[in-house]
Short mmCIF file of C-alpha atoms and ligand atoms in Angstrom, two decimals:
data_model
loop_
_atom_site.label_atom_id
_atom_site.label_comp_id
_atom_site.label_asym_id
_atom_site.label_seq_id
_atom_site.Cartn_x
_atom_site.Cartn_y
_atom_site.Cartn_z
CA UNK A 97 -10.56 -26.22 -13.66
CA UNK A 98 -11.35 -26.08 -10.15
CA UNK A 99 -9.79 -23.80 -8.27
CA UNK A 100 -9.36 -23.74 -3.93
CA UNK A 101 -8.45 -21.18 -2.32
CA UNK A 102 -7.46 -21.72 1.40
CA UNK A 103 -8.07 -18.82 3.75
CA UNK A 104 -10.58 -15.85 3.81
CA UNK A 105 -9.10 -12.81 4.84
CA UNK A 106 -8.92 -9.87 2.83
CA UNK A 107 -6.47 -12.40 0.35
CA UNK A 108 -9.05 -14.90 0.04
CA UNK A 109 -12.21 -13.10 -0.99
CA UNK A 110 -10.48 -10.66 -3.00
CA UNK A 111 -9.09 -14.09 -4.98
CA UNK A 112 -12.92 -15.12 -4.61
CA UNK A 113 -14.73 -12.10 -6.26
CA UNK A 114 -12.31 -11.32 -8.59
CA UNK A 115 -11.80 -15.13 -10.74
CA UNK A 116 -15.44 -15.89 -10.05
CA UNK A 117 -16.31 -12.44 -11.81
CA UNK A 118 -13.61 -13.35 -14.38
CA UNK A 119 -14.94 -16.95 -15.06
CA UNK A 120 -18.12 -16.32 -15.08
CA UNK A 121 -19.10 -19.16 -17.63
CA UNK A 122 -17.55 -22.86 -15.70
CA UNK A 123 -14.98 -22.01 -13.09
CA UNK A 124 -15.72 -24.20 -9.97
CA UNK A 125 -14.48 -22.32 -7.39
CA UNK A 126 -14.15 -23.00 -3.71
CA UNK A 127 -12.92 -21.21 -0.42
CA UNK A 128 -11.84 -22.62 2.80
CA UNK A 129 -11.74 -20.55 5.55
CA UNK A 130 -11.46 -20.89 9.63
CA UNK A 131 -13.70 -19.00 12.36
CA UNK A 132 -12.11 -20.41 15.26
CA UNK A 133 -8.13 -19.23 13.02
CA UNK A 134 -9.75 -15.55 12.37
CA UNK A 135 -8.38 -13.35 9.94
CA UNK A 136 -4.93 -10.54 11.13
CA UNK A 137 -7.59 -7.81 11.10
CA UNK A 138 -5.80 -5.31 10.45
CA UNK A 139 -4.89 -3.27 7.26
CA UNK A 140 -7.45 -0.43 6.54
CA UNK A 141 -5.30 1.72 4.50
CA UNK A 142 -4.68 1.86 0.68
CA UNK A 143 -3.29 3.48 -2.28
CA UNK A 144 -5.62 4.43 -5.28
CA UNK A 145 -5.27 1.46 -7.90
CA UNK A 146 -7.73 0.07 -5.39
CA UNK A 147 -10.68 2.00 -6.96
CA UNK A 148 -9.18 -0.60 -10.58
CA UNK A 149 -10.38 -3.47 -8.71
CA UNK A 150 -13.52 -2.29 -7.15
CA UNK A 151 -14.95 -1.28 -10.70
CA UNK A 152 -13.60 -4.28 -12.30
CA UNK A 153 -15.76 -5.71 -9.98
CA UNK A 154 -18.67 -3.53 -10.84
CA UNK A 155 -19.05 -2.32 -7.03
CA UNK A 156 -20.30 1.16 -6.49
CA UNK A 157 -18.02 3.60 -4.77
CA UNK A 158 -20.26 4.89 -2.56
CA UNK A 159 -22.04 1.58 -1.39
CA UNK A 160 -18.75 0.10 -0.88
CA UNK A 161 -17.72 3.27 0.94
CA UNK A 162 -20.97 3.30 3.37
CA UNK A 163 -20.71 -0.64 4.00
CA UNK A 164 -16.90 -0.83 4.84
CA UNK A 165 -17.31 2.48 7.33
CA UNK A 166 -15.10 3.73 5.16
CA UNK A 167 -13.37 7.32 4.63
CA UNK A 168 -11.57 8.99 1.72
CA UNK A 169 -7.28 8.76 1.69
CA UNK A 170 -5.71 11.40 -0.09
CA UNK A 171 -2.04 10.20 0.75
CA UNK A 172 0.04 10.10 3.77
CA UNK A 173 0.91 12.77 6.56
CA UNK A 174 4.72 12.12 7.92
CA UNK A 175 5.14 13.21 11.17
CA UNK A 176 8.50 13.80 12.77
CA UNK A 177 10.17 11.26 9.95
CA UNK A 178 13.32 13.29 9.46
CA UNK A 179 13.82 14.55 12.90
CA UNK A 180 11.33 15.87 15.82
CA UNK A 181 9.46 18.46 14.57
CA UNK A 182 9.98 17.81 10.74
CA UNK A 183 6.91 17.41 8.42
CA UNK A 184 5.87 16.41 4.66
CA UNK A 185 3.02 14.85 3.04
CA UNK A 186 2.86 11.97 0.26
CA UNK A 187 -0.72 12.40 -1.53
CA UNK A 188 -1.44 10.61 -4.61
CA UNK A 189 -2.46 12.58 -7.65
CA UNK A 190 -0.10 15.22 -10.07
CA UNK A 191 2.14 17.70 -9.11
CA UNK A 192 2.11 20.97 -11.75
CA UNK A 193 2.23 20.10 -15.18
CA UNK A 194 5.20 19.76 -17.25
CA UNK A 195 6.85 20.96 -20.26
CA UNK A 196 8.14 19.06 -23.22
CA UNK A 197 10.24 16.41 -22.03
CA UNK A 198 10.64 17.84 -18.26
CA UNK A 199 8.42 17.29 -15.40
CA UNK A 200 7.09 20.00 -13.84
CA UNK A 201 9.15 19.23 -10.63
CA UNK A 202 12.70 20.27 -12.53
CA UNK A 203 11.27 23.45 -12.92
CA UNK A 204 10.07 23.48 -9.40
CA UNK A 205 14.42 22.68 -8.57
CA UNK A 206 15.15 25.44 -11.17
CA UNK A 207 12.84 27.78 -8.98
CA UNK A 208 13.71 26.40 -5.48
CA UNK A 209 18.19 26.78 -6.63
CA UNK A 210 17.36 30.62 -6.69
CA UNK A 211 15.65 31.12 -4.12
CA UNK A 212 11.87 30.83 -4.11
CA UNK A 213 9.98 30.16 -1.94
CA UNK A 214 6.47 27.68 -2.07
CA UNK A 215 6.63 24.65 -0.95
CA UNK A 216 6.29 21.29 -3.25
CA UNK A 217 3.09 20.15 -1.51
CA UNK A 218 1.81 24.20 -3.21
CA UNK A 219 1.43 22.58 -6.41
CA UNK A 220 -0.35 19.17 -5.86
CA UNK A 221 -4.59 19.54 -5.14
CA UNK A 222 -4.16 16.80 -3.03
CA UNK A 223 -1.41 18.05 -0.52
CA UNK A 224 -3.69 21.34 -0.12
CA UNK A 225 -7.19 19.69 0.19
CA UNK A 226 -5.37 16.99 3.34
CA UNK A 227 -4.74 20.22 5.32
CA UNK A 228 -7.96 21.39 5.34
CA UNK A 229 -9.57 18.18 5.41
CA UNK A 230 -11.43 18.69 2.17
CA UNK A 231 -12.62 16.01 -0.03
CA UNK A 232 -14.59 15.51 -2.95
CA UNK A 233 -14.69 14.48 -6.71
CA UNK A 234 -13.83 17.29 -9.02
CA UNK A 235 -14.53 17.59 -12.64
CA UNK A 236 -12.13 16.46 -15.55
CA UNK A 237 -10.97 19.89 -16.55
CA UNK A 238 -10.80 22.96 -14.32
CA UNK A 239 -10.63 25.97 -15.90
CA UNK A 240 -9.18 24.86 -18.84
CA UNK A 241 -6.74 22.15 -17.47
CA UNK A 242 -7.01 18.52 -16.55
CA UNK A 243 -7.06 18.36 -12.71
CA UNK A 244 -5.12 16.06 -10.58
CA UNK A 245 -7.08 14.65 -7.52
CA UNK A 246 -5.89 11.50 -6.71
CA UNK A 247 -7.70 8.96 -3.98
CA UNK A 248 -7.78 5.46 -1.77
CA UNK A 249 -9.94 4.43 0.89
CA UNK A 250 -9.37 3.96 4.67
CA UNK A 251 -11.68 0.93 5.61
CA UNK A 252 -12.73 -1.52 8.16
CA UNK A 253 -10.69 -4.39 6.35
CA UNK A 254 -12.79 -7.15 7.92
CA UNK A 255 -16.43 -5.57 6.55
CA UNK A 256 -14.71 -5.43 3.34
CA UNK A 257 -13.86 -9.15 3.51
CA UNK A 258 -17.37 -9.42 3.77
CA UNK A 259 -18.85 -7.18 1.35
CA UNK A 260 -16.14 -8.99 -1.53
CA UNK A 261 -17.67 -12.27 0.10
CA UNK A 262 -21.52 -11.52 -0.66
CA UNK A 263 -20.17 -10.32 -4.83
CA UNK A 264 -18.06 -13.68 -4.78
CA UNK A 265 -21.04 -16.04 -3.18
CA UNK A 266 -23.66 -14.67 -5.90
CA UNK A 267 -20.97 -15.48 -8.68
CA UNK A 268 -20.76 -19.33 -7.69
CA UNK A 269 -17.92 -19.48 -5.17
CA UNK A 270 -18.14 -22.22 -2.44
CA UNK A 271 -17.71 -21.60 0.94
CA UNK A 272 -16.96 -24.14 3.58
CA UNK A 273 -16.27 -23.48 7.46
CA UNK A 274 -13.66 -24.91 8.82
CA UNK A 275 -10.34 -26.04 9.78
CA UNK A 276 -7.88 -27.85 6.69
CA UNK A 277 -5.84 -30.55 8.39
CA UNK A 278 -3.76 -31.74 6.22
CA UNK A 279 -2.30 -31.08 2.45
CA UNK A 280 -2.61 -33.83 -0.30
CA UNK A 281 0.38 -33.49 -2.54
CA UNK A 282 0.83 -36.12 -5.53
CA UNK A 283 3.81 -38.31 -4.60
CA UNK A 284 5.17 -38.35 -8.18
CA UNK A 285 4.43 -34.72 -8.90
CA UNK A 286 4.78 -32.82 -6.27
CA UNK A 287 1.07 -31.07 -7.34
CA UNK A 288 -0.76 -30.46 -4.28
CA UNK A 289 -4.06 -32.97 -4.81
CA UNK A 290 -6.90 -31.96 -1.90
CA UNK A 291 -7.18 -30.18 1.17
CA UNK A 292 -7.98 -32.72 3.97
CA UNK A 293 -10.42 -30.83 6.41
CA UNK A 294 -10.64 -32.03 10.00
CA UNK A 295 -14.53 -32.39 9.46
CA UNK A 296 -13.10 -35.30 7.27
CA UNK A 297 -14.06 -33.65 3.84
CA UNK A 298 -11.77 -33.32 1.25
CA UNK A 299 -11.40 -30.55 -1.16
CA UNK A 300 -9.65 -31.78 -4.38
CA UNK A 301 -8.44 -29.16 -7.03
CA UNK A 302 -6.61 -28.10 -10.08
CA UNK A 303 -5.35 -25.14 -9.15
CA UNK A 304 -5.11 -23.82 -5.09
CA UNK A 305 -4.61 -20.07 -4.22
CA UNK A 306 -2.95 -20.03 -0.52
CA UNK A 307 -4.26 -17.58 1.24
CA UNK A 308 -3.78 -18.72 4.87
CA UNK A 309 -1.75 -15.92 5.99
CA UNK A 310 1.61 -15.63 7.66
CA UNK A 311 2.00 -19.43 7.98
CA UNK A 312 1.99 -20.44 4.66
CA UNK A 313 0.15 -23.79 4.77
CA UNK A 314 0.54 -24.41 1.47
CA UNK A 315 3.16 -22.44 -0.02
CA UNK A 316 5.77 -23.07 2.96
CA UNK A 317 4.73 -25.27 5.32
CA UNK A 318 3.76 -28.07 2.22
CA UNK A 319 5.56 -26.81 -0.65
CA UNK A 320 8.58 -25.19 1.48
CA UNK A 321 9.38 -22.39 -1.22
CA UNK A 322 11.25 -20.65 0.70
CA UNK A 323 11.47 -17.07 2.76
CA UNK A 324 13.97 -14.26 1.37
CA UNK A 325 14.37 -12.53 4.65
CA UNK A 326 14.76 -8.50 3.74
CA UNK A 327 14.70 -7.94 7.99
CA UNK A 328 17.82 -6.37 7.83
CA UNK A 329 16.68 -3.82 5.85
CA UNK A 330 13.38 -3.55 7.58
CA UNK A 331 14.34 -4.37 10.98
CA UNK A 332 10.80 -3.36 12.40
CA UNK A 333 9.23 -7.52 13.38
CA UNK A 334 6.32 -6.03 15.34
CA UNK A 335 2.86 -4.00 15.53
CA UNK A 336 0.17 -3.66 18.12
CA UNK A 337 -2.89 -2.16 16.97
CA UNK A 338 -6.01 -0.85 18.80
CA UNK A 339 -9.02 0.85 17.72
CA UNK A 340 -10.29 4.04 19.32
CA UNK A 341 -13.45 6.28 19.58
CA UNK A 342 -13.61 8.46 16.15
CA UNK A 343 -12.28 11.95 16.50
CA UNK A 344 -12.73 15.23 14.76
CA UNK A 345 -11.98 16.14 11.92
CA UNK A 346 -12.44 13.37 9.98
CA UNK A 347 -9.21 13.52 8.58
CA UNK A 348 -8.87 12.59 4.48
CA UNK A 349 -5.09 10.73 4.57
CA UNK A 350 -3.06 8.53 6.83
CA UNK A 351 -0.79 10.06 9.17
CA UNK A 352 2.32 8.29 10.31
CA UNK A 353 4.37 9.90 13.12
CA UNK A 354 8.27 8.57 13.94
CA UNK A 355 8.81 6.84 17.19
CA UNK A 356 11.52 6.12 19.59
CA UNK A 357 12.07 1.89 17.04
CA UNK A 358 9.50 2.06 14.95
CA UNK A 359 6.33 4.48 13.75
CA UNK A 360 2.42 5.05 14.72
CA UNK A 361 -0.25 4.70 12.34
CA UNK A 362 -3.60 6.48 12.29
CA UNK A 363 -6.54 5.70 10.51
CA UNK A 364 -10.09 7.60 10.64
CA UNK A 365 -12.74 5.56 9.43
CA UNK A 366 -16.33 6.68 10.18
CA UNK A 367 -17.30 4.88 13.04
CA UNK A 368 -13.90 5.13 14.65
CA UNK A 369 -10.32 5.48 14.51
CA UNK A 370 -7.66 2.65 13.85
CA UNK A 371 -4.18 3.08 15.15
CA UNK A 372 -0.66 0.99 15.28
CA UNK A 373 2.57 0.92 16.39
CA UNK A 374 5.09 -0.76 14.62
CA UNK A 375 8.16 -1.06 16.56
CA UNK A 376 11.74 -3.28 16.53
CA UNK A 377 11.87 -5.77 19.04
CA UNK A 378 15.47 -5.19 19.47
CA UNK A 379 15.20 -1.66 20.01
CA UNK A 380 11.39 -1.44 22.36
CA UNK A 381 10.08 -3.87 24.63
CA UNK A 382 6.47 -5.04 24.38
CA UNK A 383 5.47 -2.37 27.46
CA UNK A 384 6.77 0.52 25.89
CA UNK A 385 5.25 -0.21 22.73
CA UNK A 386 2.06 -0.07 23.92
CA UNK A 387 2.56 2.63 26.33
CA UNK A 388 3.78 4.72 23.71
CA UNK A 389 1.09 3.30 21.46
CA UNK A 390 -1.60 4.20 24.02
CA UNK A 391 -0.48 7.98 24.77
CA UNK A 392 -0.69 8.97 21.30
CA UNK A 393 -4.15 8.07 21.05
CA UNK A 394 -7.07 10.96 20.92
CA UNK A 395 -10.04 8.71 21.85
CA UNK A 396 -10.42 6.49 24.30
CA UNK A 397 -10.07 2.58 23.16
CA UNK A 398 -12.22 0.72 22.51
CA UNK A 399 -10.67 -2.92 22.30
CA UNK A 400 -8.41 -4.26 23.74
CA UNK A 401 -4.26 -4.35 21.59
CA UNK A 402 -4.07 -6.36 19.34
CA UNK A 403 -0.06 -7.62 18.93
CA UNK A 404 1.39 -9.36 15.76
CA UNK A 405 4.69 -10.62 15.07
CA UNK A 406 6.00 -10.56 11.28
CA UNK A 407 9.68 -10.91 9.71
CA UNK A 408 9.73 -8.51 6.84
CA UNK A 409 10.44 -10.77 3.50
CA UNK A 410 9.08 -12.77 0.57
CA UNK A 411 8.72 -16.42 -0.54
CA UNK A 412 11.52 -17.33 -3.01
CA UNK A 413 8.43 -18.76 -5.07
CA UNK A 414 5.19 -16.71 -4.89
CA UNK A 415 3.60 -19.53 -7.66
CA UNK A 416 5.38 -23.41 -7.09
CA UNK A 417 3.85 -25.84 -8.64
CA UNK A 418 -0.09 -25.68 -8.47
CA UNK A 419 -0.45 -23.36 -5.66
CA UNK A 420 0.20 -19.14 -6.02
CA UNK A 421 0.64 -17.30 -2.74
CA UNK A 422 -1.39 -14.79 -1.92
CA UNK A 423 -1.62 -12.33 0.63
CA UNK A 424 0.78 -12.40 4.12
CA UNK A 425 0.96 -15.99 2.90
CA UNK A 426 3.34 -14.66 -0.38
CA UNK A 427 5.51 -12.55 2.38
CA UNK A 428 4.82 -9.16 4.45
CA UNK A 429 6.27 -5.43 3.88
CA UNK A 430 5.49 -3.31 6.96
CA UNK A 431 2.10 -0.89 5.51
CA UNK A 432 4.03 2.21 5.92
CA UNK A 433 3.08 2.68 2.60
CA UNK A 434 -0.36 1.12 2.46
CA UNK A 435 0.98 -1.83 0.08
CA UNK A 436 -0.15 -5.20 1.21
CA UNK A 437 -3.59 -5.46 -0.51
CA UNK A 438 -2.32 -4.09 -3.23
CA UNK A 439 0.29 -6.81 -3.40
CA UNK A 440 -2.83 -8.54 -3.52
CA UNK A 441 -4.83 -7.24 -5.96
CA UNK A 442 -1.93 -7.12 -8.92
CA UNK A 443 -1.04 -10.66 -8.24
CA UNK A 444 -4.72 -11.54 -8.60
CA UNK A 445 -4.56 -9.35 -12.22
CA UNK A 446 -0.90 -11.36 -12.72
CA UNK A 447 -2.93 -14.64 -11.91
CA UNK A 448 -5.18 -13.64 -14.77
CA UNK A 449 -2.66 -13.05 -17.44
CA UNK A 450 -0.98 -15.71 -16.29
CA UNK A 451 -3.70 -17.92 -16.28
CA UNK A 452 -2.52 -21.97 -16.42
CA UNK A 453 -4.25 -23.50 -19.66
CA UNK A 454 -3.90 -27.49 -20.36
CA UNK A 455 -0.66 -27.61 -17.75
CA UNK A 456 1.28 -25.80 -15.58
CA UNK A 457 3.86 -24.36 -17.70
CA UNK A 458 6.87 -23.48 -16.07
CA UNK A 459 7.32 -20.84 -18.28
CA UNK A 460 4.46 -18.94 -16.85
CA UNK A 461 5.41 -19.91 -13.38
CA UNK A 462 8.77 -18.59 -13.99
CA UNK A 463 7.37 -14.89 -15.45
CA UNK A 464 5.25 -14.98 -12.18
CA UNK A 465 8.01 -15.28 -10.28
CA UNK A 466 10.00 -12.76 -11.68
CA UNK A 467 7.26 -10.02 -11.91
CA UNK A 468 6.55 -10.88 -8.32
CA UNK A 469 9.95 -10.42 -7.12
CA UNK A 470 10.55 -7.47 -8.88
CA UNK A 471 7.50 -5.48 -8.16
CA UNK A 472 8.16 -6.53 -4.23
CA UNK A 473 11.65 -5.69 -4.37
CA UNK A 474 10.69 -2.01 -5.87
CA UNK A 475 7.83 -1.27 -3.56
CA UNK A 476 10.66 -2.67 -0.48
CA UNK A 477 13.07 -0.27 -1.65
CA UNK A 478 10.70 2.48 -1.28
CA UNK A 479 9.42 1.71 2.14
CA UNK A 480 13.49 1.49 3.19
CA UNK A 481 14.33 5.46 1.55
CA UNK A 482 11.87 6.64 4.47
CA UNK A 483 13.68 4.90 7.03
CA UNK A 484 17.20 5.74 5.52
CA UNK A 485 16.62 9.51 5.00
CA UNK A 486 16.48 9.92 8.67
CA UNK A 487 18.44 12.23 11.26
CA UNK A 488 16.74 11.14 14.73
CA UNK A 489 18.56 10.39 17.79
CA UNK A 490 18.66 6.76 19.14
CA UNK A 491 20.02 3.45 17.74
CA UNK A 492 17.22 2.25 16.16
CA UNK A 493 17.25 5.56 13.76
CA UNK A 494 21.22 4.78 13.06
CA UNK A 495 20.79 1.60 12.33
CA UNK A 496 18.19 2.31 9.69
CA UNK A 497 20.67 5.26 8.63
CA UNK A 498 23.68 2.94 8.95
CA UNK A 499 22.47 -0.08 6.80
CA UNK A 500 23.90 -1.45 3.85
CA UNK A 501 21.08 -0.44 0.60
CA UNK A 502 20.20 -2.87 -1.91
CA UNK A 503 21.89 -1.32 -4.75
CA UNK A 504 18.81 -0.29 -6.52
CA UNK A 505 18.12 2.26 -4.09
CA UNK A 506 21.05 3.17 -4.15
CA UNK A 507 21.04 3.51 -7.32
CA UNK A 508 18.23 6.02 -6.67
CA UNK A 509 18.97 7.84 -4.14
CA UNK A 510 22.76 9.24 -5.49
CA UNK A 511 20.72 9.55 -9.19
CA UNK A 512 17.83 12.22 -7.46
CA UNK A 513 21.25 13.72 -5.17
CA UNK A 514 23.25 14.75 -8.06
CA UNK A 515 20.84 15.77 -10.58
CA UNK A 516 16.86 15.41 -9.32
CA UNK A 517 16.96 12.69 -11.74
CA UNK A 518 14.35 9.93 -10.99
CA UNK A 519 13.62 7.15 -12.83
CA UNK A 520 10.98 4.69 -13.19
CA UNK A 521 11.88 1.18 -13.45
CA UNK A 522 10.07 -0.92 -15.47
CA UNK A 523 6.44 0.69 -14.55
CA UNK A 524 7.10 -0.33 -11.03
CA UNK A 525 4.03 0.60 -8.67
CA UNK A 526 5.41 4.41 -7.44
CA UNK A 527 5.96 6.80 -9.76
CA UNK A 528 8.15 9.79 -9.96
CA UNK A 529 5.78 12.35 -7.99
CA UNK A 530 5.79 9.69 -4.91
CA UNK A 531 9.56 9.29 -4.86
CA UNK A 532 9.80 13.00 -5.51
CA UNK A 533 7.81 13.32 -2.11
CA UNK A 534 9.84 11.20 -0.14
CA UNK A 535 13.14 11.56 -1.03
CA UNK A 536 12.57 15.69 -1.15
CA UNK A 537 10.42 15.19 1.90
CA UNK A 538 13.04 13.28 3.81
CA UNK A 539 15.67 16.02 3.28
CA UNK A 540 17.12 14.95 -0.34
CA UNK A 541 17.69 17.52 -1.64
CA UNK A 542 19.41 17.64 -5.35
CA UNK A 543 22.47 18.81 -5.89
CA UNK A 544 21.33 20.85 -9.29
CA UNK A 545 18.31 20.35 -11.92
CA UNK A 546 18.25 19.47 -15.28
CA UNK A 547 20.09 21.74 -17.59
CA UNK A 548 16.70 21.82 -20.14
CA UNK A 549 14.90 23.54 -16.99
CA UNK A 550 17.25 26.54 -17.86
CA UNK A 551 15.54 27.38 -21.07
CA UNK A 552 12.96 29.17 -19.56
CA UNK A 553 13.40 33.13 -19.36
CA UNK A 554 13.01 34.17 -15.78
CA UNK A 555 9.76 35.69 -16.02
CA UNK A 556 8.24 32.05 -18.32
CA UNK A 557 9.50 30.29 -14.95
CA UNK A 558 7.57 32.32 -13.13
CA UNK A 559 4.32 32.28 -15.08
CA UNK A 560 5.11 28.55 -14.91
CA UNK A 561 5.17 28.49 -11.15
CA UNK A 562 2.05 30.73 -10.43
CA UNK A 563 -0.49 29.19 -12.70
CA UNK A 564 0.70 25.78 -11.22
CA UNK A 565 0.12 27.10 -7.81
CA UNK A 566 -3.04 29.09 -8.86
CA UNK A 567 -4.57 26.02 -10.30
CA UNK A 568 -4.05 23.52 -7.38
CA UNK A 569 -5.25 26.36 -5.19
CA UNK A 570 -8.69 26.10 -7.57
CA UNK A 571 -9.30 23.00 -7.27
CA UNK A 572 -8.68 22.60 -3.53
CA UNK A 573 -11.32 25.51 -3.02
CA UNK A 574 -14.08 23.60 -5.15
CA UNK A 575 -13.76 20.38 -2.33
CA UNK A 576 -16.12 19.84 0.29
CA UNK A 577 -14.91 19.27 4.13
CA UNK A 578 -14.13 15.23 3.68
CA UNK A 579 -17.24 14.73 6.01
CA UNK A 580 -19.73 16.98 4.42
CA UNK A 581 -18.76 15.17 1.29
CA UNK A 582 -19.16 11.68 3.30
CA UNK A 583 -22.78 12.54 4.85
CA UNK A 584 -23.89 13.63 1.99
CA UNK A 585 -22.91 10.58 -0.68
CA UNK A 586 -21.89 7.49 1.97
CA UNK A 587 -22.56 7.71 5.26
CA UNK A 588 -22.25 4.50 7.12
CA UNK A 589 -26.10 4.55 8.36
C1 FAD B 615 0.20 -4.46 11.26
C2 FAD B 615 -0.20 -4.90 10.47
C3 FAD B 615 -0.55 -3.70 9.44
C4 FAD B 615 -2.02 -3.67 8.05
N1 FAD B 615 -1.44 -2.53 7.73
C5 FAD B 615 -2.18 -2.87 6.58
C6 FAD B 615 -3.13 -1.58 5.58
O1 FAD B 615 -2.90 -0.55 6.51
N2 FAD B 615 -2.92 -1.50 4.26
C7 FAD B 615 -2.43 -2.79 3.98
O2 FAD B 615 -2.87 -2.49 2.42
N3 FAD B 615 -2.31 -3.70 4.51
C8 FAD B 615 -2.00 -3.34 5.18
N4 FAD B 615 -1.03 -5.46 6.46
C9 FAD B 615 -1.35 -6.24 5.83
C10 FAD B 615 -3.14 -7.25 5.91
O3 FAD B 615 -3.14 -6.76 6.61
C11 FAD B 615 -2.73 -8.18 4.61
O4 FAD B 615 -2.38 -8.16 3.44
C12 FAD B 615 -4.24 -8.53 4.31
O5 FAD B 615 -5.26 -8.55 5.77
C13 FAD B 615 -4.36 -9.66 4.39
O6 FAD B 615 -4.40 -10.99 4.74
P1 FAD B 615 -4.83 -12.30 4.42
O7 FAD B 615 -5.83 -12.25 3.84
O8 FAD B 615 -3.33 -12.25 3.60
O9 FAD B 615 -4.54 -13.32 6.16
P2 FAD B 615 -5.08 -13.53 7.19
O10 FAD B 615 -5.94 -12.15 7.12
O11 FAD B 615 -4.36 -14.01 8.54
O12 FAD B 615 -6.46 -14.29 6.54
C14 FAD B 615 -5.99 -16.02 6.51
C15 FAD B 615 -7.35 -16.72 6.31
O13 FAD B 615 -6.84 -17.95 6.17
C16 FAD B 615 -7.54 -18.99 7.12
N5 FAD B 615 -6.44 -20.34 7.95
C17 FAD B 615 -5.47 -20.29 8.15
N6 FAD B 615 -5.20 -21.59 8.56
C18 FAD B 615 -6.06 -22.66 8.41
C19 FAD B 615 -6.60 -23.72 8.70
N7 FAD B 615 -5.82 -24.35 8.99
N8 FAD B 615 -7.83 -23.63 8.19
C20 FAD B 615 -8.35 -23.20 7.53
N9 FAD B 615 -8.43 -21.41 7.01
C21 FAD B 615 -7.61 -21.52 7.72
C22 FAD B 615 -7.93 -18.39 7.95
O14 FAD B 615 -9.48 -18.56 8.99
C23 FAD B 615 -8.13 -16.98 7.95
O15 FAD B 615 -9.41 -17.01 7.05
C24 FAD B 615 -0.84 -5.16 7.68
C25 FAD B 615 -0.26 -6.26 8.18
C26 FAD B 615 0.00 -5.62 9.58
C27 FAD B 615 0.11 -7.16 10.16
#
């Protein structure tokens, strides 16, 4: 099977490195990229699943952190999202320990309804450690109980692509530098046959991966897959990104601060701090967006502003004929929960599981597209949730509050509002703990809790709550400062 990858951004090199690793014998993999066109150059925050991807490639974690100027990420600090002055943390990792069939948070809901003071964050080692800028690894058990730390990374996206490129090339991927001029399609089957380079070279293939970024050179410009527009749910359509000088302390989390018509990210890397302002052009001019961003930096800007335009949504068919779209070629969801790189990762995993055999079976393609649609829709819902549950002033925020919700999300909100129930549909990406932290964090308080939580006596409830908060505190106390951990294990030269 000749595999041709069009594009060498994060998507292209992730695909190249993974396919070369899994098809060690016999795959013919080529990647085409153009330095003149370049990459989108942003995409610095991730979620914990990326550790699986790196593990599968045999990557040593500390080596990876060193080479990509990375830092560790325990979650996201949401500032001013409910209203100015509000704050909550969406942490990875676990939150208390359940009892019987009930998750811990059902007991905590009862505890709160009975006047208990401890906030959700007191039961999550991630939240406690983030508050104190700590990071490290923990043994599997502390005080006889399983530990609950979860983490991901922040990294320099261009260094990550370079890092993966080395792995891919060592494993036999052939890279071609240059611009794709046109795409040759078979007049009978409609399948892509080759990329015609501006240099005159023709690159033939059997399977084509479109990793060409927003332009979707193969999946859209050639095969006209179509675009499902979600800007009605997610109206932000522009971003400005700028790095600034690094600042102390080195924070082990992403910060997301709500602004007048969008939000601003802050991501501490080893060599710089990444910043960006995602906004809606219906409600804010580019000049005002730039002013807001530059006014909110905590160091000198290190480069000119990088403007980006996008539309939320996805391709109608991520896999069409013999072409699979990955990364921005497949669609865009704003980086509020740092999900784009994960969507690349899971699309690669899906492709590997449903890899075409002799022909391109319509059943495989349909399955791939159905799974992709489900995953994208569930991530979309999770992102929309943040906007929906706001109490902020201003036209943009009112618009978000009043928008018509996807039915799937309206159902989730109602389930939680009534009895604090959270249902994870079909192994969707974000688990109950994530939904809980954001729903509760955004100010949605359930009217009741699960009746089984009343099975505990008051003393038993107090003991469960007390031991859970002591356990998370104990775990957090074992962790060094994030900056110390990096200095000791994986400082980038
Ligand atoms: C503002 C913003 C913030 C983001 N933040 C995050 C984040 O925190 N976390 C996260 O997970 N994701 C984030 N993302 C998404 C993330 O940046 C992308 O998912 C990731 O970079 C993948 O991009 P890509 O490889 O699909 O496209 P690109 O980086 O655009 O790469 C496209 C490639 O195609 C090549 N190409 C295009 N046309 C041609 C041609 N004609 N001939 C030859 N080569 C061609 C280019 O040279 C390039 O190599 C963010 C995105 C934006 C816009």
